[in-house]
Amino acid sequence: MLLKFKNKLLRSMLDEVINPFENLFRAFIDKWWNSELNIISSAAFKDSSGVSVDRQGTRSIEESATTLRKRKDSYAGVVYISCEDVKKAGAIAKYDPVEGNEYHSLILKLDESFPLSSPTAKKISRLSKLFSTN
Amino acid sequence: MVLYNTDIVQTSETGLIPTIQSENSIQFGGIFCPIVKIENINDDYFPHLICLNRIGENVAYVPAFNIDLKLNNNIKLLNDFKNLNDKWDSKNAKKFDVDFIDRVIKIVSSLTIQPNIFPTSRNSIQLEYEKRNSDYLEIEIFSDDSMNVLTMIGDSEVESKIKNATQIQEQVIAFYVR
């Protein structure tokens, strides 16, 4: 009961619907980085339980990416993609706050199921930008 | 098969000069490379391949990179995947079955052109080939040995399923010798 109330409170802090121009941030481990081509592999977007991302909300790109990157030592970096580009790739972003992360969201198929198809995962990886502090 | 001279029409990015090893193979940089197919070519389309001078109408294609080094690196990478524990993706990924990784190593060892290799959170290993013009070939191998293939050439995308390593080799050769 208390958890439901907490989640309801979290949802009220950000719009339920993610703005098309809002960015979504995905942390990646080193094994998903193609160092030969300097791009993220589509393997980073293949998850049988939905692709977890952080929505930008009212934060800057830098704050969003840095906060996510620091969450775990195993993260090698962060890529980001606009909600609009997710749609162009044939997927949708759904706001899904969880305890400890009010920005948590999911990238799902158009019918809100998962996992993403291989072509969609590849398109998302191609449209993603690497967050760099340089 | 006709032997070819080694005057280079178009060199690879590595700048290595090949020498003829036999009717069926070429050696360059101390590395043996089998000739994978003989046909006429469009030089501009294959920045990663070496085009040898023609004798008659035939031209040989070979992969223009160090096969053995990349194979060794890929085998090491796959063996490292055996050490991944549950939640290696910081979420819900399961550790890989060792026998599955060994099967993938066997597949990768049979390929004349080495892929880039990545693990996925859905218990599969992905082999990727990508050209500079963004043409893309992906083979996703699952622990039940099913294999999904994705080819993206220009605006075209084709998904298919294959059954064995021989078919992977065929897909890779077809991808590079277009």
Short mmCIF file of C-alpha atoms in Angstrom, two decimals, chain A residues 1-50:
data_model
loop_
_atom_site.label_atom_id
_atom_site.label_comp_id
_atom_site.label_asym_id
_atom_site.label_seq_id
_atom_site.Cartn_x
_atom_site.Cartn_y
_atom_site.Cartn_z
CA MET A 1 0.00 0.00 0.00
CA LEU A 2 2.80 2.36 1.00
CA LEU A 3 4.78 1.44 -2.11
CA LYS A 4 1.76 2.19 -4.32
CA PHE A 5 1.42 5.59 -2.66
CA LYS A 6 5.12 6.29 -3.15
CA ASN A 7 4.97 5.40 -6.81
CA LYS A 8 1.89 7.56 -7.27
CA LEU A 9 3.79 10.47 -5.72
CA LEU A 10 6.77 9.88 -8.00
CA ARG A 11 4.55 9.90 -11.05
CA SER A 12 3.02 13.24 -10.10
CA MET A 13 6.46 14.89 -10.16
CA LEU A 14 7.00 14.34 -13.91
CA ASP A 15 4.55 14.22 -16.79
CA GLU A 16 3.27 10.75 -17.45
CA VAL A 17 3.89 11.17 -21.15
CA ILE A 18 7.50 11.64 -22.19
CA ASN A 19 7.98 14.71 -24.40
CA PRO A 20 9.12 13.81 -27.95
CA PHE A 21 12.14 16.07 -27.57
CA GLU A 22 13.07 14.67 -24.21
CA ASN A 23 16.20 12.52 -24.23
CA LEU A 24 16.47 9.01 -22.89
CA PHE A 25 19.74 7.84 -21.39
CA ARG A 26 21.09 4.32 -21.54
CA ALA A 27 24.16 3.26 -19.58
CA PHE A 28 26.37 0.67 -21.25
CA ILE A 29 29.05 -1.74 -20.14
CA ASP A 30 32.35 -2.03 -22.01
CA LYS A 31 31.28 -5.28 -23.68
CA TRP A 32 28.63 -3.39 -25.66
CA TRP A 33 30.99 -0.83 -27.14
CA ASN A 34 32.31 -1.44 -30.67
CA SER A 35 35.76 0.11 -30.33
CA GLU A 36 36.59 -0.67 -33.97
CA LEU A 37 33.83 1.58 -35.28
CA ASN A 38 33.36 3.72 -32.14
CA ILE A 39 29.65 2.97 -31.91
CA ILE A 40 27.34 1.25 -29.49
CA SER A 41 26.30 -2.28 -30.44
CA SER A 42 22.61 -3.04 -30.81
CA ALA A 43 23.26 -5.75 -28.21
CA ALA A 44 22.93 -2.92 -25.64
CA PHE A 45 19.25 -2.65 -26.56
CA LYS A 46 18.35 -6.32 -26.44
CA ASP A 47 16.80 -7.08 -23.09
CA SER A 48 14.09 -9.65 -22.56
CA SER A 49 12.43 -7.48 -19.90
CA GLY A 50 12.36 -4.09 -21.66
#
